[in-house]
Amino acid sequence: MLTKIVDEYLQANSEAFDSISRQLWERPELMYEEHFAHQVITDFLEERGFTVERGYCKVPTAFRAEFSFGRASSETERVLTVALLCEYDALPEIGHACG
């Protein structure tokens, strides 16, 4: 069930993911200087209903985004939590070389 939901979401947003990927590739930014990438990614997430905290942990180019889909109906019921790590800084003189 979860795999199907994720697959459908990825398919529905594939053009946007490609666009973001190209934009970041064409405009590499070094660690702690990724202001363009930060803006593009956080705007994308907010447009899709995520709650975004920019400047997370007092790092201007860091963010935390959260999307809630339903709530636990009781104190004992668990809800699914998924975490993703985004690394969008580039390397000096190389650019985005890590994949």
PDB file of C-alpha atoms in Angstrom:
ATOM      1  CA  MET A   1       0.000   0.000   0.000  1.00  0.00           C
ATOM      2  CA  LEU A   2       2.680   2.519   1.015  1.00  0.00           C
ATOM      3  CA  THR A   3       4.843   1.576  -1.966  1.00  0.00           C
ATOM      4  CA  LYS A   4       1.936   2.280  -4.302  1.00  0.00           C
ATOM      5  CA  ILE A   5       1.256   5.680  -2.715  1.00  0.00           C
ATOM      6  CA  VAL A   6       4.916   6.699  -2.941  1.00  0.00           C
ATOM      7  CA  ASP A   7       5.213   5.460  -6.524  1.00  0.00           C
ATOM      8  CA  GLU A   8       2.118   7.404  -7.585  1.00  0.00           C
ATOM      9  CA  TYR A   9       3.418  10.558  -5.896  1.00  0.00           C
ATOM     10  CA  LEU A  10       6.811  10.235  -7.573  1.00  0.00           C
ATOM     11  CA  GLN A  11       5.205   9.685 -10.966  1.00  0.00           C
ATOM     12  CA  ALA A  12       2.839  12.634 -10.542  1.00  0.00           C
ATOM     13  CA  ASN A  13       5.730  14.942  -9.636  1.00  0.00           C
ATOM     14  CA  SER A  14       8.442  13.544 -11.907  1.00  0.00           C
ATOM     15  CA  GLU A  15       8.586  16.634 -14.142  1.00  0.00           C
ATOM     16  CA  ALA A  16       9.010  18.903 -11.122  1.00  0.00           C
ATOM     17  CA  PHE A  17      11.741  16.641  -9.713  1.00  0.00           C
ATOM     18  CA  ASP A  18      13.556  16.718 -13.065  1.00  0.00           C
ATOM     19  CA  SER A  19      13.270  20.501 -13.195  1.00  0.00           C
ATOM     20  CA  ILE A  20      14.638  20.936  -9.674  1.00  0.00           C
ATOM     21  CA  SER A  21      17.468  18.528 -10.399  1.00  0.00           C
ATOM     22  CA  ARG A  22      18.459  20.435 -13.551  1.00  0.00           C
ATOM     23  CA  GLN A  23      18.272  23.797 -11.811  1.00  0.00           C
ATOM     24  CA  LEU A  24      20.537  22.666  -8.982  1.00  0.00           C
ATOM     25  CA  TRP A  25      22.951  20.987 -11.394  1.00  0.00           C
ATOM     26  CA  GLU A  26      23.244  24.153 -13.487  1.00  0.00           C
ATOM     27  CA  ARG A  27      23.758  26.383 -10.467  1.00  0.00           C
ATOM     28  CA  PRO A  28      26.063  24.590  -8.008  1.00  0.00           C
ATOM     29  CA  GLU A  29      26.547  26.208  -4.611  1.00  0.00           C
ATOM     30  CA  LEU A  30      29.120  25.383  -1.963  1.00  0.00           C
ATOM     31  CA  MET A  31      28.300  24.208   1.558  1.00  0.00           C
ATOM     32  CA  TYR A  32      26.438  26.853   3.588  1.00  0.00           C
ATOM     33  CA  GLU A  33      26.040  28.971   0.427  1.00  0.00           C
ATOM     34  CA  GLU A  34      23.160  27.017  -1.152  1.00  0.00           C
ATOM     35  CA  HIS A  35      20.655  29.868  -1.051  1.00  0.00           C
ATOM     36  CA  PHE A  36      19.235  29.211  -4.530  1.00  0.00           C
ATOM     37  CA  ALA A  37      18.858  25.472  -3.906  1.00  0.00           C
ATOM     38  CA  HIS A  38      17.312  26.137  -0.503  1.00  0.00           C
ATOM     39  CA  GLN A  39      14.718  28.453  -2.052  1.00  0.00           C
ATOM     40  CA  VAL A  40      13.838  26.107  -4.924  1.00  0.00           C
ATOM     41  CA  ILE A  41      13.424  23.056  -2.696  1.00  0.00           C
ATOM     42  CA  THR A  42      11.509  24.765   0.111  1.00  0.00           C
ATOM     43  CA  ASP A  43       9.180  26.514  -2.351  1.00  0.00           C
ATOM     44  CA  PHE A  44       8.454  23.152  -3.998  1.00  0.00           C
ATOM     45  CA  LEU A  45       7.627  21.565  -0.650  1.00  0.00           C
ATOM     46  CA  GLU A  46       5.420  24.443   0.520  1.00  0.00           C
ATOM     47  CA  GLU A  47       3.505  24.411  -2.775  1.00  0.00           C
ATOM     48  CA  ARG A  48       2.680  20.777  -2.066  1.00  0.00           C
ATOM     49  CA  GLY A  49       1.376  21.333   1.445  1.00  0.00           C
ATOM     50  CA  PHE A  50       4.463  20.736   3.555  1.00  0.00           C
ATOM     51  CA  THR A  51       5.062  22.867   6.624  1.00  0.00           C
ATOM     52  CA  VAL A  52       8.579  24.219   6.105  1.00  0.00           C
ATOM     53  CA  GLU A  53      10.895  25.648   8.729  1.00  0.00           C
ATOM     54  CA  ARG A  54      13.654  27.563   6.944  1.00  0.00           C
ATOM     55  CA  GLY A  55      16.961  28.262   8.670  1.00  0.00           C
ATOM     56  CA  TYR A  56      16.614  25.072  10.691  1.00  0.00           C
ATOM     57  CA  CYS A  57      18.997  24.762  13.670  1.00  0.00           C
ATOM     58  CA  LYS A  58      20.208  28.302  12.971  1.00  0.00           C
ATOM     59  CA  VAL A  59      21.743  27.251   9.632  1.00  0.00           C
ATOM     60  CA  PRO A  60      20.419  29.713   7.014  1.00  0.00           C
ATOM     61  CA  THR A  61      20.455  27.165   4.182  1.00  0.00           C
ATOM     62  CA  ALA A  62      19.034  24.251   6.184  1.00  0.00           C
ATOM     63  CA  PHE A  63      15.354  23.399   6.458  1.00  0.00           C
ATOM     64  CA  ARG A  64      12.951  20.991   8.061  1.00  0.00           C
ATOM     65  CA  ALA A  65       9.773  20.055   6.238  1.00  0.00           C
ATOM     66  CA  GLU A  66       6.844  18.091   7.590  1.00  0.00           C
ATOM     67  CA  PHE A  67       3.760  16.692   5.933  1.00  0.00           C
ATOM     68  CA  SER A  68       1.015  15.144   8.024  1.00  0.00           C
ATOM     69  CA  PHE A  69      -1.436  12.713   6.534  1.00  0.00           C
ATOM     70  CA  GLY A  70      -3.867  11.695   9.212  1.00  0.00           C
ATOM     71  CA  ARG A  71      -3.382  11.432  12.940  1.00  0.00           C
ATOM     72  CA  ALA A  72      -3.270   8.647  15.472  1.00  0.00           C
ATOM     73  CA  SER A  73      -6.776   7.895  16.707  1.00  0.00           C
ATOM     74  CA  SER A  74      -5.555   6.923  20.153  1.00  0.00           C
ATOM     75  CA  GLU A  75      -2.529   7.200  22.433  1.00  0.00           C
ATOM     76  CA  THR A  76      -1.470   3.657  21.541  1.00  0.00           C
ATOM     77  CA  GLU A  77      -1.899   3.840  17.774  1.00  0.00           C
ATOM     78  CA  ARG A  78       1.262   4.441  15.801  1.00  0.00           C
ATOM     79  CA  VAL A  79       1.581   6.614  12.733  1.00  0.00           C
ATOM     80  CA  LEU A  80       4.137   6.155  10.002  1.00  0.00           C
ATOM     81  CA  THR A  81       7.074   8.552  10.037  1.00  0.00           C
ATOM     82  CA  VAL A  82       9.410   8.846   7.060  1.00  0.00           C
ATOM     83  CA  ALA A  83      12.565  10.951   7.099  1.00  0.00           C
ATOM     84  CA  LEU A  84      14.588  12.046   4.081  1.00  0.00           C
ATOM     85  CA  LEU A  85      17.969  13.716   4.041  1.00  0.00           C
ATOM     86  CA  CYS A  86      18.678  16.241   1.291  1.00  0.00           C
ATOM     87  CA  GLU A  87      22.244  17.145   0.455  1.00  0.00           C
ATOM     88  CA  TYR A  88      22.316  19.898  -2.125  1.00  0.00           C
ATOM     89  CA  ASP A  89      25.723  21.488  -1.718  1.00  0.00           C
ATOM     90  CA  ALA A  90      28.352  21.190  -4.444  1.00  0.00           C
ATOM     91  CA  LEU A  91      32.085  20.601  -4.251  1.00  0.00           C
ATOM     92  CA  PRO A  92      34.622  23.321  -5.106  1.00  0.00           C
ATOM     93  CA  GLU A  93      35.767  23.160  -8.749  1.00  0.00           C
ATOM     94  CA  ILE A  94      33.799  19.931  -9.288  1.00  0.00           C
ATOM     95  CA  GLY A  95      30.171  20.879  -8.762  1.00  0.00           C
ATOM     96  CA  HIS A  96      27.619  18.173  -8.060  1.00  0.00           C
ATOM     97  CA  ALA A  97      29.810  15.100  -8.287  1.00  0.00           C
ATOM     98  CA  CYS A  98      28.274  12.875  -5.621  1.00  0.00           C
ATOM     99  CA  GLY A  99      25.407  11.528  -7.672  1.00  0.00           C
TER     100      GLY A  99
END
